[in-house]
Short mmCIF file of C-alpha atoms and ligand atoms in Angstrom, two decimals:
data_model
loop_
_atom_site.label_atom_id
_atom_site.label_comp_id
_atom_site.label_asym_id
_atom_site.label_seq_id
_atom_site.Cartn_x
_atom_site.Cartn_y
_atom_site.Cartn_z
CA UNK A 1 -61.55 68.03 -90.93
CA UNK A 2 -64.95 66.49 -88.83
CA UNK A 3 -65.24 63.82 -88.54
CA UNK A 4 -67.53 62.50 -91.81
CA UNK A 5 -69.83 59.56 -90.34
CA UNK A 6 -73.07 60.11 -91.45
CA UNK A 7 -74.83 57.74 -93.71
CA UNK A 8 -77.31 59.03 -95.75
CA UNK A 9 -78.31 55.59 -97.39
CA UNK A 10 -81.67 54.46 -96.82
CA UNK A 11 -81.48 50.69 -98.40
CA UNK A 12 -79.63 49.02 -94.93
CA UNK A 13 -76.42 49.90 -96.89
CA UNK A 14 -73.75 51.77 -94.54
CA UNK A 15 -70.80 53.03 -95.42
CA UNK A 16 -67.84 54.32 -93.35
CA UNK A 17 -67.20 57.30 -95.40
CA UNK A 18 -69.76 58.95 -97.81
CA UNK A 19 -66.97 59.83 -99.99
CA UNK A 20 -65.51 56.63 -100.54
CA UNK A 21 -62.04 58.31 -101.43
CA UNK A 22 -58.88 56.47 -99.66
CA UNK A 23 -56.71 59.37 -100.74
CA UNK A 24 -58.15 61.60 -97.85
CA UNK A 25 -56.96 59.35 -95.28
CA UNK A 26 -53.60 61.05 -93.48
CA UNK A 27 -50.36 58.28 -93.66
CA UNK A 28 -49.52 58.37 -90.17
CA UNK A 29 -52.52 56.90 -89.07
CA UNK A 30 -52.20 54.02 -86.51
CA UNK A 31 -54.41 50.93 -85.71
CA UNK A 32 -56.18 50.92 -82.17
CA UNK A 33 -53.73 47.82 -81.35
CA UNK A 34 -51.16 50.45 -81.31
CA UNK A 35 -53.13 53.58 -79.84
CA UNK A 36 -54.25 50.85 -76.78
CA UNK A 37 -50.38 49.64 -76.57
CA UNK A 38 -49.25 53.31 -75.92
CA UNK A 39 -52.02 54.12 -73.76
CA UNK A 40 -51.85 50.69 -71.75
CA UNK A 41 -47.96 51.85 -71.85
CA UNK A 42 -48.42 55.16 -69.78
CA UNK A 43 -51.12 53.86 -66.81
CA UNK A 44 -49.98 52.06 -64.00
CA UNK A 45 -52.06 49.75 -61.40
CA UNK A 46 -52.97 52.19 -58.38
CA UNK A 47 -52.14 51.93 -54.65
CA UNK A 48 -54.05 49.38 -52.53
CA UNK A 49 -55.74 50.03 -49.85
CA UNK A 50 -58.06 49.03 -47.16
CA UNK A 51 -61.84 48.47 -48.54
CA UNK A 52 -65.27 47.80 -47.06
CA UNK A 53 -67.01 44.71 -48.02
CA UNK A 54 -69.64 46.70 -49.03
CA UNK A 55 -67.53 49.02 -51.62
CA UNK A 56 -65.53 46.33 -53.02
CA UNK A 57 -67.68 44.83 -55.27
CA UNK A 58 -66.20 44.94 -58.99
CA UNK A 59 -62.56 45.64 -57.34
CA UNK A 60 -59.25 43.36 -57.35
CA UNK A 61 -57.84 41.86 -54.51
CA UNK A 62 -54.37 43.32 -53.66
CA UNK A 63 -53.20 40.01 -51.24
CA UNK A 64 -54.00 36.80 -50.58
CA UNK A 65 -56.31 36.08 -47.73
CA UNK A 66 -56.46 33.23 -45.56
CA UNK A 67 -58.71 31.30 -42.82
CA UNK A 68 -57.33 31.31 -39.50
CA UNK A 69 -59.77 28.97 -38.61
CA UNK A 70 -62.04 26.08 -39.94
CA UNK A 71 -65.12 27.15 -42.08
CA UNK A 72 -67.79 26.07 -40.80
CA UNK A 73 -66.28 26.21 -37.31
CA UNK A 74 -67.92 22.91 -35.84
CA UNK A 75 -69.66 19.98 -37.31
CA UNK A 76 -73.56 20.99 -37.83
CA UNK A 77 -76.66 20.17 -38.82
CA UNK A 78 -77.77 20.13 -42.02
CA UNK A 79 -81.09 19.40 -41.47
CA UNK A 80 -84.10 19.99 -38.91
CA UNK A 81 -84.33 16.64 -36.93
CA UNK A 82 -82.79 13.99 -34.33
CA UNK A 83 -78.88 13.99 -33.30
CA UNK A 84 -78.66 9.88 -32.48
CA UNK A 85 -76.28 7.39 -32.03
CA UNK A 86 -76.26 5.71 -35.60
CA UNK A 87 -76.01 2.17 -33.29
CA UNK A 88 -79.23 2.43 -31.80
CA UNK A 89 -81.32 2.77 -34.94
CA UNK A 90 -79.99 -0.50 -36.46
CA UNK A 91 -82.98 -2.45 -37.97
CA UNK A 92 -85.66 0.46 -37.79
CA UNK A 93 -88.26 1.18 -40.58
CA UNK A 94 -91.44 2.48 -41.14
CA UNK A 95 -92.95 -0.88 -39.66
CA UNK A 96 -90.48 -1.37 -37.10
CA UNK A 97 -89.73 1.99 -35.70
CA UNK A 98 -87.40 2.33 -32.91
CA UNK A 99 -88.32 4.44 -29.60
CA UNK A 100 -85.79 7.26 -28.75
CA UNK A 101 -85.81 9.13 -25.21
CA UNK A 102 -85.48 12.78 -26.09
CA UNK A 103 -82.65 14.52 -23.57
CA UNK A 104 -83.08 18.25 -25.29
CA UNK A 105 -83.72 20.86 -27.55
CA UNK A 106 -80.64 22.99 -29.65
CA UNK A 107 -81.04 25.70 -32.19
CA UNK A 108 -78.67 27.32 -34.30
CA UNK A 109 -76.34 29.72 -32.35
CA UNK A 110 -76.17 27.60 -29.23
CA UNK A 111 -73.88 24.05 -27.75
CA UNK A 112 -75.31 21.35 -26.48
CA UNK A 113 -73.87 21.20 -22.93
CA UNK A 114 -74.60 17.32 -22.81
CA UNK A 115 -74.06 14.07 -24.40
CA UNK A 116 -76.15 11.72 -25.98
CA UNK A 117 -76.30 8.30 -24.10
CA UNK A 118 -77.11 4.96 -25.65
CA UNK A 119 -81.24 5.00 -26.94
CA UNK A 120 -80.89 9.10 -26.02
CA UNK A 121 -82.04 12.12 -28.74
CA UNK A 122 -81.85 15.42 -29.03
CA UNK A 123 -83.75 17.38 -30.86
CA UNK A 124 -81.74 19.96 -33.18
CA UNK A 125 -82.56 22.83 -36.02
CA UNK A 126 -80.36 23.55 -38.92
CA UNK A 127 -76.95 25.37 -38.36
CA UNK A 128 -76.86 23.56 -34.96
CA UNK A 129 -73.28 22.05 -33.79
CA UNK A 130 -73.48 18.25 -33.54
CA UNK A 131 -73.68 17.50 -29.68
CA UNK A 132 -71.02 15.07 -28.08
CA UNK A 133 -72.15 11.01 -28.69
CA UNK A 134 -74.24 11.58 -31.70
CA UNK A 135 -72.97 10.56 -35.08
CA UNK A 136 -75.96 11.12 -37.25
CA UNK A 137 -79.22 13.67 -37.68
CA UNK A 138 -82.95 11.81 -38.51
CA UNK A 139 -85.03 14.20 -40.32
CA UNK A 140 -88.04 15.38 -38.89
CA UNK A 141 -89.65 13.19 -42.03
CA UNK A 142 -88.46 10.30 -40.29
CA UNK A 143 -89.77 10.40 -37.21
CA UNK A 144 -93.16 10.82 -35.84
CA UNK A 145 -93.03 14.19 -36.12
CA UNK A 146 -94.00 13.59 -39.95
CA UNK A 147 -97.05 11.88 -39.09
CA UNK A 148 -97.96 14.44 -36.74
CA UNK A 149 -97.37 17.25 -39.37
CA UNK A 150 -99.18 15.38 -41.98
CA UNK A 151 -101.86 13.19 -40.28
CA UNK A 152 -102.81 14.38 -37.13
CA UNK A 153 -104.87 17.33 -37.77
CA UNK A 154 -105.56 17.89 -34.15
CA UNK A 155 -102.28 19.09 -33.54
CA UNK A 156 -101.00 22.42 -34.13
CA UNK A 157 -97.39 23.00 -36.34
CA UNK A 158 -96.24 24.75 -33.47
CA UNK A 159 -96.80 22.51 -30.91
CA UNK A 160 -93.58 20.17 -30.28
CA UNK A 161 -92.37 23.93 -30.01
CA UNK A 162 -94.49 24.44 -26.88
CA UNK A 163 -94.75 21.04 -25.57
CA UNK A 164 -91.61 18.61 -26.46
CA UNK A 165 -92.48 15.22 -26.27
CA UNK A 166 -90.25 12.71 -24.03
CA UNK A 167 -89.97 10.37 -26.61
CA UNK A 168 -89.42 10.17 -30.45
CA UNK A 169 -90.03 7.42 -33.53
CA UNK A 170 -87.67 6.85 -35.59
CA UNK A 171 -88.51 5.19 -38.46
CA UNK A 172 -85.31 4.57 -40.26
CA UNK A 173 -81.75 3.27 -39.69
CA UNK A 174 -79.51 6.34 -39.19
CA UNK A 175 -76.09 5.83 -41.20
CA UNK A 176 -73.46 7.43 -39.91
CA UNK A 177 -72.70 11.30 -40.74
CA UNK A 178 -75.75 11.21 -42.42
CA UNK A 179 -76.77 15.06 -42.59
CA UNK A 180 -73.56 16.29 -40.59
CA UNK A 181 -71.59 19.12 -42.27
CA UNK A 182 -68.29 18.92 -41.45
CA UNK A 183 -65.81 21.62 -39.67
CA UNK A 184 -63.91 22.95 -42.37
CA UNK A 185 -66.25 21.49 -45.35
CA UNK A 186 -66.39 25.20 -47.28
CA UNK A 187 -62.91 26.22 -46.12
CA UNK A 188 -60.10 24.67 -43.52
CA UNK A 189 -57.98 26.33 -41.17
CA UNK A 190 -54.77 27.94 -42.24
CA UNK A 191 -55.69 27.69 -45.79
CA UNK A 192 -55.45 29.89 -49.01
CA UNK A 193 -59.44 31.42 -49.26
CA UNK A 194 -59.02 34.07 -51.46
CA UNK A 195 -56.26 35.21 -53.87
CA UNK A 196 -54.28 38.28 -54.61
CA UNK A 197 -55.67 39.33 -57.79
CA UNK A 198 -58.97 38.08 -57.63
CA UNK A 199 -61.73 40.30 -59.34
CA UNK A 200 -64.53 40.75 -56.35
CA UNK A 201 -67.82 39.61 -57.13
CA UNK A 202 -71.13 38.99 -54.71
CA UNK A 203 -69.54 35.42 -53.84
CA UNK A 204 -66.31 36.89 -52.98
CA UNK A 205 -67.19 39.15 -50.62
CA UNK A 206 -69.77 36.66 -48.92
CA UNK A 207 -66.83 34.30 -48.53
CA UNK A 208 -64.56 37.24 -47.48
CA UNK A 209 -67.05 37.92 -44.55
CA UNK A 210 -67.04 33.88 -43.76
CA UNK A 211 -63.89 34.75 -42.69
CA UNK A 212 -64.88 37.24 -40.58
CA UNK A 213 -63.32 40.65 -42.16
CA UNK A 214 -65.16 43.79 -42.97
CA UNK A 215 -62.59 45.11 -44.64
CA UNK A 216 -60.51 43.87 -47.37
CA UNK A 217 -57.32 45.27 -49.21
CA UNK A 218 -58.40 46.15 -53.18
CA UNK A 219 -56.53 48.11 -55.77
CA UNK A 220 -58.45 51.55 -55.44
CA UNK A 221 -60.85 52.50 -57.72
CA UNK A 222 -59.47 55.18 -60.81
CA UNK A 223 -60.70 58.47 -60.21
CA UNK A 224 -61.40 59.96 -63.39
CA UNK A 225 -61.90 63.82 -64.47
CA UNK A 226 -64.56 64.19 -67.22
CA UNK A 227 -63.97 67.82 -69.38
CA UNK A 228 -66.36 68.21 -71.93
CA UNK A 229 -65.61 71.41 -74.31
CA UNK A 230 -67.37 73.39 -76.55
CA UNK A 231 -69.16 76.93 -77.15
CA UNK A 232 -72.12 74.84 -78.18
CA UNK A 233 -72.91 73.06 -75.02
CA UNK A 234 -75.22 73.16 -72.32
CA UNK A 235 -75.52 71.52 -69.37
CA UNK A 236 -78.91 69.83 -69.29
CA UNK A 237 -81.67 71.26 -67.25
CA UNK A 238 -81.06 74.57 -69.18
CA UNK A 239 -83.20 76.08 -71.80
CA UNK A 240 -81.93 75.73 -75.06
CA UNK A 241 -81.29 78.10 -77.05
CA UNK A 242 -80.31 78.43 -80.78
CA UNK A 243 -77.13 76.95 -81.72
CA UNK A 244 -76.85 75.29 -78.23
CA UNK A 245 -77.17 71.43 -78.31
CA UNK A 246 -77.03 69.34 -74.52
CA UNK A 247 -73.96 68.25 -73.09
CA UNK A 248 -74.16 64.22 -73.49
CA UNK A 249 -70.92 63.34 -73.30
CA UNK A 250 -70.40 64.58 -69.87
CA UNK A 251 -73.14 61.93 -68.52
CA UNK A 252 -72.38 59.01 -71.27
CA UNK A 253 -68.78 59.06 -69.80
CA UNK A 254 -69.48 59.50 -66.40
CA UNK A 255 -71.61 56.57 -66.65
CA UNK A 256 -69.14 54.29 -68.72
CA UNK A 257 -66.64 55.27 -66.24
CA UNK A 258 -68.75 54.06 -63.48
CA UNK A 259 -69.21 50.87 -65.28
CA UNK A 260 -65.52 49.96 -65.82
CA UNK A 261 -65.37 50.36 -61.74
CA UNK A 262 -63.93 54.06 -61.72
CA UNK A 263 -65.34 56.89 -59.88
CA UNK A 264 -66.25 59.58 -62.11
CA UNK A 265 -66.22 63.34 -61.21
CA UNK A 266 -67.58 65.72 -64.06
CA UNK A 267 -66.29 69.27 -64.30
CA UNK A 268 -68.16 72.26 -65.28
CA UNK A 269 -68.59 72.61 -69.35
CA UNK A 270 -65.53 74.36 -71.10
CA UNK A 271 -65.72 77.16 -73.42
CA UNK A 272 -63.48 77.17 -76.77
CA UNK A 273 -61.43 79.88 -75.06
CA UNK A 274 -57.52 79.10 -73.28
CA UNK A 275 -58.32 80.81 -69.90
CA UNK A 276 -61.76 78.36 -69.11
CA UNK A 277 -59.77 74.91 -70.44
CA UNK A 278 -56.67 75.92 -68.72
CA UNK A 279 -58.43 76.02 -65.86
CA UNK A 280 -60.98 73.59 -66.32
CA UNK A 281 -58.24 71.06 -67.07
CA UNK A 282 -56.09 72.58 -63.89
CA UNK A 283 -59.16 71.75 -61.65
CA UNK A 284 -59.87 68.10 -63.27
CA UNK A 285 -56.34 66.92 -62.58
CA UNK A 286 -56.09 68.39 -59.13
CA UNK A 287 -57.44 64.53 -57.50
CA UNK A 288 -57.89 62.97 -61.11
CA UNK A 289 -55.86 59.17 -61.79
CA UNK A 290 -57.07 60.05 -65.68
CA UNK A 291 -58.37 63.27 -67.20
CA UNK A 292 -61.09 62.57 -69.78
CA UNK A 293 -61.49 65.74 -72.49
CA UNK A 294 -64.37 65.06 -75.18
CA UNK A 295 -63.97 67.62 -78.55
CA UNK A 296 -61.48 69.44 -79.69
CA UNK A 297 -59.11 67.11 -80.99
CA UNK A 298 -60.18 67.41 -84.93
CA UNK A 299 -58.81 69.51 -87.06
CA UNK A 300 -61.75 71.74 -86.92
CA UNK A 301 -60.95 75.73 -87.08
CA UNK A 302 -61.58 76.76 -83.45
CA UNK A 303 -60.58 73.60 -81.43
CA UNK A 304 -57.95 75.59 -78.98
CA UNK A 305 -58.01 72.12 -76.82
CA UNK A 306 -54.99 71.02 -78.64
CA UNK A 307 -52.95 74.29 -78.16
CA UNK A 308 -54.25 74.13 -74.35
CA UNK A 309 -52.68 70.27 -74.18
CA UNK A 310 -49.76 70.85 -75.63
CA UNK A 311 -48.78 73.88 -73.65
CA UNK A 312 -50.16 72.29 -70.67
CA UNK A 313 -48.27 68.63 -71.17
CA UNK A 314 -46.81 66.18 -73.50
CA UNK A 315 -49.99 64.96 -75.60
CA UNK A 316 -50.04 63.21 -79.35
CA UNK A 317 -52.67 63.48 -81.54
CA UNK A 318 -53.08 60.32 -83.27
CA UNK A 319 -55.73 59.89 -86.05
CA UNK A 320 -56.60 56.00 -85.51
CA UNK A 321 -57.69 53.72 -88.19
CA UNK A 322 -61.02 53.00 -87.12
CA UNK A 323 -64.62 54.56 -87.31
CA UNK A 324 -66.26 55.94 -85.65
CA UNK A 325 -63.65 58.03 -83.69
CA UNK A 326 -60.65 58.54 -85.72
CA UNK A 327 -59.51 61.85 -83.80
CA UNK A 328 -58.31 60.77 -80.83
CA UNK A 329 -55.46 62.29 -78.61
CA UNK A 330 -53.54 60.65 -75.56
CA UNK A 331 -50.47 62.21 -73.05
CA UNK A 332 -49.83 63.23 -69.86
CA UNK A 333 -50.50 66.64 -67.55
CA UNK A 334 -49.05 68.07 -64.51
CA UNK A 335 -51.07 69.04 -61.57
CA UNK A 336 -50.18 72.02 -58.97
CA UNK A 337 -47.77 69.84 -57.57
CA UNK A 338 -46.05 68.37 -60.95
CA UNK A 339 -47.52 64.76 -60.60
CA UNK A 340 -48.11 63.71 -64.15
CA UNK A 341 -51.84 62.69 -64.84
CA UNK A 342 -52.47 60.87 -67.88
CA UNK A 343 -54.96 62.45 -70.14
CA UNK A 344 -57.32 60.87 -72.84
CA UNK A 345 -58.81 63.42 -75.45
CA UNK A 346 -61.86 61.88 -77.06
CA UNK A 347 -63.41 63.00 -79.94
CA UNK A 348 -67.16 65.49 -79.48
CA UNK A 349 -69.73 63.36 -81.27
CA UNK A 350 -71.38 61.39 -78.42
CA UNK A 351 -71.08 58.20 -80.36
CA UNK A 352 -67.39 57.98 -81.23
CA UNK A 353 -66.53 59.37 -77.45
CA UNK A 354 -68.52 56.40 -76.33
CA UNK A 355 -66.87 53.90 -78.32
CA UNK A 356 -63.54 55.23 -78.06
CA UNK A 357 -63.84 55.27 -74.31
CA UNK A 358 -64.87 51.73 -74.65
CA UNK A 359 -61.85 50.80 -77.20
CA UNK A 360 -58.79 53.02 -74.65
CA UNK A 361 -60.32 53.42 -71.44
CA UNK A 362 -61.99 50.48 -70.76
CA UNK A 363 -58.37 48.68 -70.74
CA UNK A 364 -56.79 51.61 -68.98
CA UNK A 365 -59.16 51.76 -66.76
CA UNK A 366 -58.85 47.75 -65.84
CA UNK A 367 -55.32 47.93 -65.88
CA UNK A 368 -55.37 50.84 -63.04
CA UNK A 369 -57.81 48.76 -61.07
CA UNK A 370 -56.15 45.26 -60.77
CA UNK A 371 -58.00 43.25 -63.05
CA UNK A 372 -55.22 42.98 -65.82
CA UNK A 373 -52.80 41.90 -63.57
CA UNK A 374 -53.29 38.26 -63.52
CA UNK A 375 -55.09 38.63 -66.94
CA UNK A 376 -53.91 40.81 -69.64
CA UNK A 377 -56.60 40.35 -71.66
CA UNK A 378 -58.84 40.70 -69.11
CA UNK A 379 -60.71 44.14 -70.61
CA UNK A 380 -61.48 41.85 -73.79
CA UNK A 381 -64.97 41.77 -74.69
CA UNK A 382 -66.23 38.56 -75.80
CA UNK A 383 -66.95 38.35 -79.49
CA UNK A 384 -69.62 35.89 -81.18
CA UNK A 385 -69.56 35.13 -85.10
CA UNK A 386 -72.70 36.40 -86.45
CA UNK A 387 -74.15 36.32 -90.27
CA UNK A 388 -74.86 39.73 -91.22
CA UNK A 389 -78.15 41.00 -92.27
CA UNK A 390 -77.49 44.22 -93.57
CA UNK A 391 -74.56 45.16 -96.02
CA UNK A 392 -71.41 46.67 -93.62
CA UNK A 393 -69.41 48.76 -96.38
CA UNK A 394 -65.91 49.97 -95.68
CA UNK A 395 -64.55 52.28 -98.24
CA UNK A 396 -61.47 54.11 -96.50
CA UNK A 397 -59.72 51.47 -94.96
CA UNK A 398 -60.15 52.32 -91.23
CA UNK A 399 -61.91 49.45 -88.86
CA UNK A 400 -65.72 50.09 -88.69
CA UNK A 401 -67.31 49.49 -85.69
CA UNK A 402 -70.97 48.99 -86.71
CA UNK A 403 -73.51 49.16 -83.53
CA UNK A 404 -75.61 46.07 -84.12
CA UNK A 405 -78.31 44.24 -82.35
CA UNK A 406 -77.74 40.30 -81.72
CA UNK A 407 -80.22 37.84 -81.87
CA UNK A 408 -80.02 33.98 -81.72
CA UNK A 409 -81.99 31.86 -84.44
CA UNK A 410 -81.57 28.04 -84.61
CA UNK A 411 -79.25 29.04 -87.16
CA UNK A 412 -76.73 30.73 -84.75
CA UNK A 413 -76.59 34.39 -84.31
CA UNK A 414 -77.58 37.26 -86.66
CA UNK A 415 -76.56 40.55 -86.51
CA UNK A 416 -78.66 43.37 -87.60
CA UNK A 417 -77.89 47.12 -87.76
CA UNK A 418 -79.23 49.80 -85.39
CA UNK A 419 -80.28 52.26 -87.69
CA UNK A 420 -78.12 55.27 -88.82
CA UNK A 421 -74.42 54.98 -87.73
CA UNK A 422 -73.68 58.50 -88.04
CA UNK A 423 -71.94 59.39 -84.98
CA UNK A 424 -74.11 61.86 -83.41
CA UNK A 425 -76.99 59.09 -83.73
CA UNK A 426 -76.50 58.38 -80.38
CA UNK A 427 -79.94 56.45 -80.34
CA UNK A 428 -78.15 53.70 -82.23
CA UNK A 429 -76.12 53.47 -79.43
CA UNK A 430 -78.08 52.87 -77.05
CA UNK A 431 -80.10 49.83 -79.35
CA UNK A 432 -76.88 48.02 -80.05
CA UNK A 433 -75.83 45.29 -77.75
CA UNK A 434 -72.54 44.96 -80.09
CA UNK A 435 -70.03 46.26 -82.61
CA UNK A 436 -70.31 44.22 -85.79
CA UNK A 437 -66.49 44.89 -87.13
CA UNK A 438 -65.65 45.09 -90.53
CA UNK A 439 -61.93 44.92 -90.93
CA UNK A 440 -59.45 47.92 -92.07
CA UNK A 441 -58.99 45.79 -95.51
CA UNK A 442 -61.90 44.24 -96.11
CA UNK A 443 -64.31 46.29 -98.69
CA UNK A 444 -67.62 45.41 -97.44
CA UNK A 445 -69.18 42.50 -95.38
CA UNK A 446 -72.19 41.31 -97.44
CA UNK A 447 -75.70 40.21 -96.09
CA UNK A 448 -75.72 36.66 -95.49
CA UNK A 449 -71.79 36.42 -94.72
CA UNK A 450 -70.12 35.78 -91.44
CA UNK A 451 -68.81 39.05 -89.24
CA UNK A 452 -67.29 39.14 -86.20
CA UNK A 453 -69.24 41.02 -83.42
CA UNK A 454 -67.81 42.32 -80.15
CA UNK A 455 -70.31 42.32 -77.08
CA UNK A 456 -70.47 45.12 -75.27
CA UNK A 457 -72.78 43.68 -72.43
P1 AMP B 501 -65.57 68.70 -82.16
O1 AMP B 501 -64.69 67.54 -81.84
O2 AMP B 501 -65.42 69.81 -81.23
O3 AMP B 501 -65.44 69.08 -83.59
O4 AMP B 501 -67.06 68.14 -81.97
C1 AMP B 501 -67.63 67.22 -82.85
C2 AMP B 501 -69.14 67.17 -82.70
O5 AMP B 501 -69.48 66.66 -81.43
C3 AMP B 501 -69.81 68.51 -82.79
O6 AMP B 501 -71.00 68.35 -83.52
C4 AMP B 501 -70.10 68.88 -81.37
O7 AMP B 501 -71.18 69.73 -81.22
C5 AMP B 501 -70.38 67.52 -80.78
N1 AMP B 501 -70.08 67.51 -79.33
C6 AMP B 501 -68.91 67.85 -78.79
N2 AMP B 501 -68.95 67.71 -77.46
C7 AMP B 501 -70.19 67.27 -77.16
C8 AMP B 501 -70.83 66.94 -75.94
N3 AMP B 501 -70.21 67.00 -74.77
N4 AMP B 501 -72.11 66.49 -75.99
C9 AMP B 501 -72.74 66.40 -77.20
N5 AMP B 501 -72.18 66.67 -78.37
C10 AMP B 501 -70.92 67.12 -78.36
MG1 MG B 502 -65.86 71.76 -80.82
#
């Protein structure tokens, strides 16, 4: 039996059946809690190995990493100005200014090789190590150097560049440490920097590369197969031709799959014949951590994906309370070599292979990468309470996962539908920014009443 998801109703009523008859419904249906369980069950966290900062964003750390050293390595600068003696500024202002002999110049990247003597300055840019004897920087803004920037237009920005001047006015009592960073302010020596388990973001790697690695050691990335089956399809960039619709799935999952922090590989279309799935499927799990399959899993007339499975592996065909995507069928395969792969059959229409790759292989997917280990919830989306503004009806009992679009008023959030939730609408997909639920035993959500939405970005 397809799938039956189309609405037909045109006054912003939706239904999750059109013919509103329970009775049709198999018994051994099970709730996506327990399809998720069994699939979270049967994937395991993969090896770790050796990553480049630059690939590792959106990957889990596999062990803790620590500073051998102190972070920033010496005291600095942070500011452009004077390294003084705090003690021989004591009583200058604006209208008392004190006179400072100037001993030399430091940028960032270099150490000054001397020390600043009693009534002695050096000049020093940002980044710059503090040089022996001085306890405190003067910003430029405090000295002379102001005035000359501000008042005296017949000098040149450049010019105490070119042409240091012996002496400098400060015009302020330096306190001590005033502008210094401290060695080991951001991270000190021998110390815990980054732990195991830690999902990698931009900040992450930048402090992974404060401590001087290029490489860093990350659960690898799933590599996932991505079979999409049918007589019908076509890859696109083909002319179509009657009775021939586009392959979407192919790209829809490749893309999800590249958003949960897998690598995706798609494999040529199948035809509903044994011989191309058998060896379709025999190429996809050759390198594959998961084999995705989309179609075939209904109890349509010519799916042969299910006789392929079963003689190919152990694989259950579950029909799971929830719509869109009720067909849905999970196991494991054998490669060449008899390594088990595990395999995830998604149903054809492009909206319930989305959302059931979102629901099972988004967790799956997190679990083999790292990021539910510390976290077991981790693959949770967050979910908002929104009021409805169209009717959500549920008339079979399974979960309905309406795509909605979110919007904040000064009354809180509102949820509004996308348009037709038929699941080969795939535009309504792609408007939604989440899944307004409307729960296996709960008739219909009215307009006006509060519904639970799960964000999807
Ligand atoms: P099936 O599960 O084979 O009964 O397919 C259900 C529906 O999804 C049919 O209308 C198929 O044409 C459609 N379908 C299956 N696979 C794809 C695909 N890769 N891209 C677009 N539509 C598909
Ligand atoms: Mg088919």
């Amino acid at each position: 039996m397809p799938d039956q998801n189309d609405s037909s109703s045109n006054e912003q009523t939706y239904s999750s059946t059109k013919t509103g008859d329970r009775s049709i419904l198999p018994d051994d249906m099970i709730s996506v809690e327990e399809a998720r369980t069994q699939i979270l069950d049967s994937v395991s966290l993969l090896p770790a190995e050796l990553t480049h900062l630059s690939e590792a964003l959106g990957l889990t750390l596999a062990e803790d990493l620590y500073s051998t050293f102190d972070i920033p390595p010496l005291p600095n600068t942070g500011m452009d100005g004077y390294a003084v003696r705090s003690e021989d500024t004591t009583g200058a202002t604006y209208d008392t200014p004190i006179q400072l002999k100037v001993i030399g110049y430091l940028a960032a990247g270099s150490v000054y090789a001397g020390i600043v003597g009693e009534g002695e300055a050096v000049r020093i840019m940002t980044g710059a190590p503090i040089p022996e004897g001085a306890n405190s920087i003067v910003p430029f803004e405090e000295t002379d150097e102001y005035d000359w920037a501000t008042r005296d237009t017949t000098r040149s920005d450049g010019e105490w560049e070119v042409n240091p001047k012996a002496e400098v006015r400060i015009d302020v009592e330096a306190l001590t440490g005033a502008n210094i960073r401290k060695a080991g302010e951001d991270i000190t020596a021998n110390s815990l920097a980054l732990s195991q388990g830690k999902l990698i973001g931009p900040a992450e790697i930048g402090v992974a590369a404060s401590l001087g690695l290029t490489e860093i050691p990350c659960y690898r990335r799933p590599r996932v197969a991505i079979l999409s089956t049918g007589d019908e399809l076509l890859p696109p960039g083909q002319v179509l031709s009657p009775g021939k619709i586009y392959d979407t799935n192919s790209f829809s999952l490749a893309a999800q799959v590249r958003s949960f922090g897998g690598i995706p590989r798609v494999l040529d279309i199948s035809a509903d014949t044994v011989e191309d799935l058998t060896r379709n499927i025999q190429d996809g799990v050759r390198d594959a951590d998961l084999l995705i399959t989309s179609a075939g899993v209904s109890r349509g007339d010519f799916d042969v994906v299910k006789t392929v499975l079963a003689n190919q592996g152990a694989i259950g065909f579950w029909t799971v309370r929830m719509k869109p995507g009720k067909p849905l069928a999970f196991g494991t395969l054998r490669d060449e070599t008899g390594r088990e792969v595990p395999h995830l059959g998604l149903p054809g229409n492009p909206v319930s292979a989305m959302m059931t790759f979102e629901l099972f292989g988004r967790p799956a997917l997190f679990k083999m990468i790292g990021r539910s280990q510390n976290d077991a919830n981790a693959w949770k989306r967050r979910t908002i309470t929104a009021t409805a503004q169209d009717r959500l009806k549920n008339t079979d009992g399974r979960r309905f996962y309406a795509r909605c679009k979110i919007e904040l008023t000064e009354n809180g959030y509102i949820a509004r539908l996308t348009g037709a939730q038929g699941s080969g609408v795939l535009t309504s997909m792609m408007l939604a920014d989440g899944y307004a639920i409307c729960p296996e035993d709960t008739a219909a959500i009215e307009v006006g009443e509060s519904v639970e939405v799960m964000l999807i970005d």
